[in-house]
Short mmCIF file of C-alpha atoms in Angstrom, two decimals:
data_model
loop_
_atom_site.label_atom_id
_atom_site.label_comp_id
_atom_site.label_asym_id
_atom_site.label_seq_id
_atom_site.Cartn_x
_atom_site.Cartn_y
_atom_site.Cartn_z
CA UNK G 1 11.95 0.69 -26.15
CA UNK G 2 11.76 3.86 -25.07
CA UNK G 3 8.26 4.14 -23.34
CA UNK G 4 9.29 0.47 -21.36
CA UNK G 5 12.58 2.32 -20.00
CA UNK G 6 11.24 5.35 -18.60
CA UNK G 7 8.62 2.71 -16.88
CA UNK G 8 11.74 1.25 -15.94
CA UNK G 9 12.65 4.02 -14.26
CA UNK G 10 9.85 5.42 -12.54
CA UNK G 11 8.91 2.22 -11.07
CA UNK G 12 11.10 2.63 -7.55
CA UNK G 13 9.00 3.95 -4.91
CA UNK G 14 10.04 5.56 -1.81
CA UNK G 15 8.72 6.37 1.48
CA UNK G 16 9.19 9.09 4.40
CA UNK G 17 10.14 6.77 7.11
CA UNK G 18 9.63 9.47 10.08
CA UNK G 19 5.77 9.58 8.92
CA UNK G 20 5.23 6.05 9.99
CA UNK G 21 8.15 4.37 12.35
CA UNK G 22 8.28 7.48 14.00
CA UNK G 23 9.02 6.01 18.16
CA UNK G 24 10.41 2.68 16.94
CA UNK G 25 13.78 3.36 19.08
CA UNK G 26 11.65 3.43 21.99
CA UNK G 27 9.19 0.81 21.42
CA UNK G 28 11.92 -1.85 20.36
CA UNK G 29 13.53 -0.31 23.61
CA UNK G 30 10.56 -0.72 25.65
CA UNK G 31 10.44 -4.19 23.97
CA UNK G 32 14.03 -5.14 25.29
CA UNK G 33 15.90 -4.68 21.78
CA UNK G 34 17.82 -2.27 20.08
CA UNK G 35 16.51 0.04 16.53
CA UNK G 36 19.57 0.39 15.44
CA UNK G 37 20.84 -3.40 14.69
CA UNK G 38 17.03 -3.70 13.51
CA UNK G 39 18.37 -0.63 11.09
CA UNK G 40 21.38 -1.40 10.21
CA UNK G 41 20.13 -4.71 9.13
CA UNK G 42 17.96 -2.81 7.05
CA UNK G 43 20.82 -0.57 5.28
CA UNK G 44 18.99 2.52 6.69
CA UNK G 45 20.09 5.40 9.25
CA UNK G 46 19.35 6.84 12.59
CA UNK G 47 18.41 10.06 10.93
CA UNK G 48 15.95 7.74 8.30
CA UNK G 49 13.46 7.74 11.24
CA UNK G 50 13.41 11.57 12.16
CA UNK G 51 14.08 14.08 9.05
CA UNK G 52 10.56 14.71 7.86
CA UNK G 53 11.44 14.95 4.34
CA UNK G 54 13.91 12.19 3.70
CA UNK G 55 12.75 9.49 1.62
CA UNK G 56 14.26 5.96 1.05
CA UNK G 57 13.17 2.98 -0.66
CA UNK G 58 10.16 1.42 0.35
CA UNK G 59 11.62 -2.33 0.03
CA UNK G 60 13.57 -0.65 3.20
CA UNK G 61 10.32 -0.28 5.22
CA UNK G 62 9.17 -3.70 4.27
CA UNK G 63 12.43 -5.00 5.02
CA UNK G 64 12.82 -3.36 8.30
CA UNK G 65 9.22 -4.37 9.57
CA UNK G 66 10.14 -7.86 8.79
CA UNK G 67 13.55 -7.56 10.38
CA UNK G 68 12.01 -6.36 13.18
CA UNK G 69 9.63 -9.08 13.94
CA UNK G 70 12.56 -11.63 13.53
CA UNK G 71 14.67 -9.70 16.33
CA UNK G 72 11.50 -9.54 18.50
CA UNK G 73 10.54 -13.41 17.38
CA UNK G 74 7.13 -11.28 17.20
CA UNK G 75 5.40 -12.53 13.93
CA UNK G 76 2.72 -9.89 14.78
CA UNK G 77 5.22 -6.92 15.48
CA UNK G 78 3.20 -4.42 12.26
CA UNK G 79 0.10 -5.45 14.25
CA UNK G 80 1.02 -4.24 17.31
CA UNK G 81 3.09 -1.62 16.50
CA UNK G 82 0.35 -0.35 14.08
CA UNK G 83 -1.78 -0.25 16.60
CA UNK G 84 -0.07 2.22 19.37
CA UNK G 85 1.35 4.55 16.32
CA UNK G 86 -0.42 7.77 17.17
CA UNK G 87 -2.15 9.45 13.94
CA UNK G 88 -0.66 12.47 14.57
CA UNK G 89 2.42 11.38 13.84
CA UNK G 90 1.81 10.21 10.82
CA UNK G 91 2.80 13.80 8.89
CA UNK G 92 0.35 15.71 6.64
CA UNK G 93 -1.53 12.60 6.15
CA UNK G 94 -2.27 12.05 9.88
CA UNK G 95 -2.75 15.51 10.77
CA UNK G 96 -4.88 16.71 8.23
CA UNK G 97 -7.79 13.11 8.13
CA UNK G 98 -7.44 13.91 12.03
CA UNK G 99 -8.54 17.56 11.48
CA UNK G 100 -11.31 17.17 8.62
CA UNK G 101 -15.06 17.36 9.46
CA UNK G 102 -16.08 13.97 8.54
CA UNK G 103 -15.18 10.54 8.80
CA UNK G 104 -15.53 10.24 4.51
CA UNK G 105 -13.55 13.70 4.47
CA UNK G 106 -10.57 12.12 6.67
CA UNK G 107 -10.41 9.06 4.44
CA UNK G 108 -10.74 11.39 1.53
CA UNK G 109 -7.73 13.47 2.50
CA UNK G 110 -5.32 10.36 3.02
CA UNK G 111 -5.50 9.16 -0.59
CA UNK G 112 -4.67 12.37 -1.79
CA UNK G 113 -1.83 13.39 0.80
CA UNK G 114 -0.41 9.91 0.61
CA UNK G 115 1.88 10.83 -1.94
CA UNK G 116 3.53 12.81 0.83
CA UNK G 117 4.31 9.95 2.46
CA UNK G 118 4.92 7.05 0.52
CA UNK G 119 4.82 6.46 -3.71
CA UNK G 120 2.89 3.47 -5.56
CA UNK G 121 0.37 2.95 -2.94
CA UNK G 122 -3.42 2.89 -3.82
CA UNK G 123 -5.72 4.16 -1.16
CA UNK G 124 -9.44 4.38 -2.10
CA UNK G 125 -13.02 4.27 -0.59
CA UNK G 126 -15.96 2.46 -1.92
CA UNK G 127 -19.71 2.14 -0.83
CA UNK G 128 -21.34 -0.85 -1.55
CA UNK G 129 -25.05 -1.97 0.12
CA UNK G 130 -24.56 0.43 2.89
CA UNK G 131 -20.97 -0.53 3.63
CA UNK G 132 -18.13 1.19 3.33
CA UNK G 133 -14.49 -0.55 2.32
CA UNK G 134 -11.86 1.70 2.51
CA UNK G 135 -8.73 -0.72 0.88
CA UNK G 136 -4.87 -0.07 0.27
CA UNK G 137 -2.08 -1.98 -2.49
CA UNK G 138 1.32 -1.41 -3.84
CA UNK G 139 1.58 -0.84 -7.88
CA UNK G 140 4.85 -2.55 -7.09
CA UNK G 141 5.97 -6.22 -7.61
CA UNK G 142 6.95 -8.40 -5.12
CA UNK G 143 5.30 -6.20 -2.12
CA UNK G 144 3.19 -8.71 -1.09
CA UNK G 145 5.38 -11.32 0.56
CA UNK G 146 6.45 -8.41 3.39
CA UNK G 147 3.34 -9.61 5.53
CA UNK G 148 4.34 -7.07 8.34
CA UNK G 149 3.03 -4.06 6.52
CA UNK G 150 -0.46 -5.16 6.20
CA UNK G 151 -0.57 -5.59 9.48
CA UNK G 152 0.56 -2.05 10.22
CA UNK G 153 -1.95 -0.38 8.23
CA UNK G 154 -5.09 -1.95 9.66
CA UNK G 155 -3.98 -1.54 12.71
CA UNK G 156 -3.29 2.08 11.85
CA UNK G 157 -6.66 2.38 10.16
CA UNK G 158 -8.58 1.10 12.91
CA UNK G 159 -6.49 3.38 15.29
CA UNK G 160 -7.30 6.68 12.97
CA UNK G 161 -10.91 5.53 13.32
CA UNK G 162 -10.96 5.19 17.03
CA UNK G 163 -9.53 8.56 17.64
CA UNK G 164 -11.63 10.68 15.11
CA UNK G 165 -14.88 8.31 16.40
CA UNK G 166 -13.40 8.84 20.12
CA UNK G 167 -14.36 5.42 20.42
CA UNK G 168 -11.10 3.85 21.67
CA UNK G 169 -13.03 0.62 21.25
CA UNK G 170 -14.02 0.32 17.95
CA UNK G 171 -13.69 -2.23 15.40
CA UNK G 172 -14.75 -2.75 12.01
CA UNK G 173 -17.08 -5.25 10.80
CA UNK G 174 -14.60 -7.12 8.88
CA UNK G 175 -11.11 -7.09 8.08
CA UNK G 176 -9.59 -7.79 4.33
CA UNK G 177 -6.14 -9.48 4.34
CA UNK G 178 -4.03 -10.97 1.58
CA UNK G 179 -2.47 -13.74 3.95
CA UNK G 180 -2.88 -14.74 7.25
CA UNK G 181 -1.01 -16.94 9.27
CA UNK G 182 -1.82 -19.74 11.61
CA UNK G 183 -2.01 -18.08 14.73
CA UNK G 184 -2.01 -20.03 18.84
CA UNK G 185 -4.83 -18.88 20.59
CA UNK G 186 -3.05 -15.88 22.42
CA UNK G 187 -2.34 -14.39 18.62
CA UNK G 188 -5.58 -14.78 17.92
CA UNK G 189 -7.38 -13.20 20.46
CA UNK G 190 -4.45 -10.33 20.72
CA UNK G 191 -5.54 -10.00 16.84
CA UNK G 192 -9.53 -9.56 17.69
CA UNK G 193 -8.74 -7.03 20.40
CA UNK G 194 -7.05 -4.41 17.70
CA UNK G 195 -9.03 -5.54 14.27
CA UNK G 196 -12.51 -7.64 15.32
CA UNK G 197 -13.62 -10.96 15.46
CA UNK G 198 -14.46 -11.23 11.63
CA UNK G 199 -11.01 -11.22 10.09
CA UNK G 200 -10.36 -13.32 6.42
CA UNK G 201 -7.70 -13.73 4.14
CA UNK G 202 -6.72 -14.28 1.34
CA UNK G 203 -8.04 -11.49 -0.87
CA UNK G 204 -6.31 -9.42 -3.28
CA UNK G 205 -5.72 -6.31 -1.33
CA UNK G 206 -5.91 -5.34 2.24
CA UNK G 207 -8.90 -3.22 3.42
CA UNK G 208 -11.57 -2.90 6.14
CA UNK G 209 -15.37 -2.75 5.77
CA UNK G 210 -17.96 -1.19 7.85
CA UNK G 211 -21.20 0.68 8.07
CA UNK G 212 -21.52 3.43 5.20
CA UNK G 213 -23.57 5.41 7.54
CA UNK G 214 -20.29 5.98 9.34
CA UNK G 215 -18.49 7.97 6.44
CA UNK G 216 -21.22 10.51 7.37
CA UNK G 217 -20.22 11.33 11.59
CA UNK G 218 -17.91 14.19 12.68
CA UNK G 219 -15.00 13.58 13.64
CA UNK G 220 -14.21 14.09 17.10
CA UNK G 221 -11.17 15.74 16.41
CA UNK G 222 -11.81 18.01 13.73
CA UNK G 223 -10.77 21.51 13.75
CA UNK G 224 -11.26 23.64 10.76
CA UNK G 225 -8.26 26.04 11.48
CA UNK G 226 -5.58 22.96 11.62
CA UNK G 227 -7.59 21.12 8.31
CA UNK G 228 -6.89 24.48 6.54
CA UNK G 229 -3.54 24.91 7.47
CA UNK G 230 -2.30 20.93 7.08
CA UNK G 231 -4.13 20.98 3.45
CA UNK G 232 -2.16 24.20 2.75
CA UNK G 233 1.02 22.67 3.60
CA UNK G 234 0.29 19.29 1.83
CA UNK G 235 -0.46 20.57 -1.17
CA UNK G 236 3.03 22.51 -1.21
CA UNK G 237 4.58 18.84 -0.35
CA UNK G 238 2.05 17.67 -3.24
CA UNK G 239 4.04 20.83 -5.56
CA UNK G 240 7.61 20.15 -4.51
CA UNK G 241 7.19 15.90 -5.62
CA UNK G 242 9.44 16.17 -8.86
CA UNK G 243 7.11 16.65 -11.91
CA UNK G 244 6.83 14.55 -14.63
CA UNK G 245 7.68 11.21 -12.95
CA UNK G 246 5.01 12.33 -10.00
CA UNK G 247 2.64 12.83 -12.84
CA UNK G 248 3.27 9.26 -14.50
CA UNK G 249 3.03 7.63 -10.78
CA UNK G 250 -0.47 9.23 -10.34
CA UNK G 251 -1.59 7.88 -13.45
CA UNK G 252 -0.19 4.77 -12.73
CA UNK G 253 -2.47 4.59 -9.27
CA UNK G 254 -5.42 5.49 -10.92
CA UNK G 255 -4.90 3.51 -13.84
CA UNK G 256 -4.69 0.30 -11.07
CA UNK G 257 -7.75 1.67 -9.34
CA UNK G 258 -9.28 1.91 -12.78
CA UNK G 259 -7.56 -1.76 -13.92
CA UNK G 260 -9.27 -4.02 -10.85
CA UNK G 261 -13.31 -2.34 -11.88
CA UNK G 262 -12.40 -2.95 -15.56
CA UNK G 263 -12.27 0.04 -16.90
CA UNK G 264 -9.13 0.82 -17.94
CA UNK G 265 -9.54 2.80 -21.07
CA UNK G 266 -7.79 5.88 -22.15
CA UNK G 267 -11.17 7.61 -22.00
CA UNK G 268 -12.21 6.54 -18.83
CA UNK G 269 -8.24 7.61 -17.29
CA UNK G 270 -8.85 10.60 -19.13
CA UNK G 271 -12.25 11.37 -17.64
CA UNK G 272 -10.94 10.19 -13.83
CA UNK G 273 -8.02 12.76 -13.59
CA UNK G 274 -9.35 15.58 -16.09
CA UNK G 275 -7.92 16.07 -18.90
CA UNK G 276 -8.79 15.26 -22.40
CA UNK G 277 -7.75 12.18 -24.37
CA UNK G 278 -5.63 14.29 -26.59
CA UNK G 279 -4.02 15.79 -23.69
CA UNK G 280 -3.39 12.95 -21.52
CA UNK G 281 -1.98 11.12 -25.13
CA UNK G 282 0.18 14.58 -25.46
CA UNK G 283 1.41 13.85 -21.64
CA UNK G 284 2.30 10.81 -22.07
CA UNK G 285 4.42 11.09 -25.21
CA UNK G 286 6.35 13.99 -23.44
CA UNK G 287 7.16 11.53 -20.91
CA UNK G 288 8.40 9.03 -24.22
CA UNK G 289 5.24 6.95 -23.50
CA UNK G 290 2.05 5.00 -24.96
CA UNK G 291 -0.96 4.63 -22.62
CA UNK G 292 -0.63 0.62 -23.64
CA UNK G 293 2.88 0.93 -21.90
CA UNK G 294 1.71 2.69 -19.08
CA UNK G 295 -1.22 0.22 -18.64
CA UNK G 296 1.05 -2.95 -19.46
CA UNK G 297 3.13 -2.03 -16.88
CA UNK G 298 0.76 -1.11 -14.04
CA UNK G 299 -0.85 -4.73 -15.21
CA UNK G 300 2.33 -6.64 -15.05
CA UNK G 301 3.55 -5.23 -11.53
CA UNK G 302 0.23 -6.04 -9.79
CA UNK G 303 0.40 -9.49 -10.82
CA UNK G 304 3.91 -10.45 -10.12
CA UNK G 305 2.62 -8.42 -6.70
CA UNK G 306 -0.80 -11.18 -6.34
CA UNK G 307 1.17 -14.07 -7.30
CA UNK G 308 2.90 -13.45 -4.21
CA UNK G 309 0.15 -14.23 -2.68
CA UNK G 310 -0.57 -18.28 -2.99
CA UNK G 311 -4.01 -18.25 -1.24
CA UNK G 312 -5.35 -16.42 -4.37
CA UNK G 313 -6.37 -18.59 -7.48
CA UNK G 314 -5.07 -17.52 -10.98
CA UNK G 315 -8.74 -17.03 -11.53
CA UNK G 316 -8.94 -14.33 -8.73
CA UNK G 317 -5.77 -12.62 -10.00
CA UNK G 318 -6.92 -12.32 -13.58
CA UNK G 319 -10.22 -11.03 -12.65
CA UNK G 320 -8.37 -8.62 -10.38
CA UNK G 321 -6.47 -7.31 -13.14
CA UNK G 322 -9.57 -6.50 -15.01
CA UNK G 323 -9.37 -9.47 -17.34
CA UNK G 324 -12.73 -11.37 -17.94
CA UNK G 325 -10.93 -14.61 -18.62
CA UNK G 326 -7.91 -16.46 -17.39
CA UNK G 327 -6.67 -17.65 -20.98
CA UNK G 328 -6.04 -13.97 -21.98
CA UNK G 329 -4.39 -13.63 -18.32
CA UNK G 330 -2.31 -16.08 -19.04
CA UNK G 331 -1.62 -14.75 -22.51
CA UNK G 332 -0.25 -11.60 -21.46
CA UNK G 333 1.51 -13.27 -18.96
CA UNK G 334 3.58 -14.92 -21.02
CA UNK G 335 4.32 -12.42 -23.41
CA UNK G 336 5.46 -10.12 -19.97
CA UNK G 337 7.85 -12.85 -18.46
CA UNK G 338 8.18 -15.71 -20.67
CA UNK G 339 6.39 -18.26 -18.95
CA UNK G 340 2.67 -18.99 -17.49
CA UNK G 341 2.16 -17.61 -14.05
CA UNK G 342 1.35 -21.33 -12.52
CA UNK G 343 4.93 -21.98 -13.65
CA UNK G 344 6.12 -18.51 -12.27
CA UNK G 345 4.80 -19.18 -8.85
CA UNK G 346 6.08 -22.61 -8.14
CA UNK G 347 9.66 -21.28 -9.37
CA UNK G 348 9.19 -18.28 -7.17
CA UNK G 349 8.35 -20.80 -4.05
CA UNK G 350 11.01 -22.55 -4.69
CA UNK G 351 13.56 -19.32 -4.96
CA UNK G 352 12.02 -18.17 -1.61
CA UNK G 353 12.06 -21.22 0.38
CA UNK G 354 15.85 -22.10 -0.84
CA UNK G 355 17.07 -18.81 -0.72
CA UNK G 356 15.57 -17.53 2.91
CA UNK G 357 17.04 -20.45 4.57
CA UNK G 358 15.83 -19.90 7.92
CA UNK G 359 16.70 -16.47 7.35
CA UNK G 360 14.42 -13.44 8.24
CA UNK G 361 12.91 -11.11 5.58
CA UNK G 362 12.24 -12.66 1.51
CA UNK G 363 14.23 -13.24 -0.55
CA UNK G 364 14.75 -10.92 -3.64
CA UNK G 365 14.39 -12.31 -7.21
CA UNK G 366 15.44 -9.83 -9.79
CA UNK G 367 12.34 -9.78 -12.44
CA UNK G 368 13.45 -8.05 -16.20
#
């Protein structure tokens, strides 16, 4: 009982809001609305979007996106707000990718400063036939209905790339979403300007793909002096996170990055961040955990997260999750929240539609 209520515990992410709203007063301004209903609606602060090392809880961020879209009646507000958000601004994270020698280096640097910014989010880089797919999720559950965010980090993606390319054109060769809307033909093309013609949902995370060859050019920005002197910094942000739960959160991303390519041993976890099994098994029991806690955990989150998402078939999810068959998907399932996760989607549909009622934003649904 232990082990599942320090998993419990650890399982609340946060997020530096200055690092990426940072100008939202003066683009809802320059928009015709006001930030601060927008915030207030939220339950967050003027001061939330300008003291570099306050955090707050990330269902805030997701909230306030959403919120904002309502008050703009803008269903594609994260796209274009994504899209004008200046790297630099984005803190240690945006400074230092915008600094580094290489395309693959920038990318690189931003999954591990990200913890800077924002915890539970997986940011990783694969190569695959000569393309590249850089990707993003939440190891948090019910993230995926905020559709706003997505938005907001292609857009930001694609922006990073243009600037360190200094090809303010650029798009990549195809675009990764969980959901996506029906869109009028204005939307659409307003959509292809920022992320390309070749956009598809419905896949389990968001990501964009494009030539491999491309992890390999300089970026136009980069500056040695500033790469050296952001990665100083962020590793002293990296040093101040509080311990033991910043610890357990990294092994909870890599244990998700590890989950979805099936190979979420103890070995494998242990060979990934190294240490040695007995080590990581010594960690872990400081911490008054089991690995099969930590992993059950990790695995139950990211499915109440893909559920979320009804474009994706259980058969999808499961083999997301790293399980080779959907009866043993369903199997743990069960055993996690006491029903079969066909039955826990149509009840969540319903909860949703009833309780949103018109209403911006999704409606919460305590899970135990």
């Amino acid at each position: 009982m232990r082990g599942k209520n320090v998993v419990a515990k650890l399982a609340a992410p946060t997020i530096n809001l200055a690092s990426v709203v940072y100008g939202l007063d003066a683009y809802m301004r320059s928009r015709g609305a006001d930030a601060g209903d927008a915030l207030r609606r939220a339950g967050l602060e003027p001061r939330d979007l300008t003291d570099p090392d306050r955090r707050v809880p990330l269902i805030r961020y997701l909230e306030l996106l959403e919120i904002c879209a309502d008050h703009l009646a803008d269903p594609q507000f994260g796209l274009k707000f994504g899209a004008q958000y200046e790297p630099r601004h984005a803190g240690v994270v945006g400074n230092v990718a915008l600094a580094s020698r290489t395309v693959g280096e920038a990318l690189e640097t931003i999954g591990r400063y990200l913890p800077t910014m924002v915890d539970a989010t997986v940011h990783g880089v694969e190569v695959s036939d000569d393309m590249a797919l850089v990707y993003f999720y939440y190891i948090d559950q019910l993230m995926m209905s905020y559709r706003q965010k997505g938005d907001w980090a292609i857009a930001f993606a694609c922006n990073l790339m243009r600037v360190g390319l200094g090809d303010r054109h650029w798009t990549p060769q195809e675009v990764l979403l969980p959901q996506l809307s029906d869109e009028a033909s204005a939307e659409r093309r307003a959509r292809a300007k920022i992320m390309g013609d070749n956009i598809r949902g419905g896949h389990a995370w968001a990501g964009i793909r494009f030539d491999a060859g491309l992890l390999e050019r300089p970026m136009a920005t980069a500056d040695s002096m500033i790469e050296s002197m952001m990665r100083h910094y962020g590793d002293l942000r990296l040093a101040a996170l509080p311990g033991q739960a910043c610890e357990i959160a990294q092994l909870r991303r890599e244990i998700a990055r590890l989950l979805i390519k099936g190979e979420a041993s103890i070995e494998r976890l242990a060979t990934v961040t190294g240490a040695s099994v007995r080590t990581l098994q010594r960690r872990l029991k400081d911490a008054g955990l089991k690995y099969s806690d930590l992993q059950n955990d990790v695995r139950r989150t990211l499915a109440l997260n893909l559920l979320e998402n009804e474009t994706l078939a259980l058969a999808e999810i499961a083999f997301s999750l790293g399980y080779s068959e959907v009866s043993a998907f369903n199997h743990a399932f069960r055993r996690w929240v006491g029903q079969s996760p066909g039955d826990y989607r149509r009840r969540r549909a319903v909860h949703v539609k009833s309780a949103a009622g018109g209403n911006s934003g999704v409606a919460r649904w305590k899970i135990d």
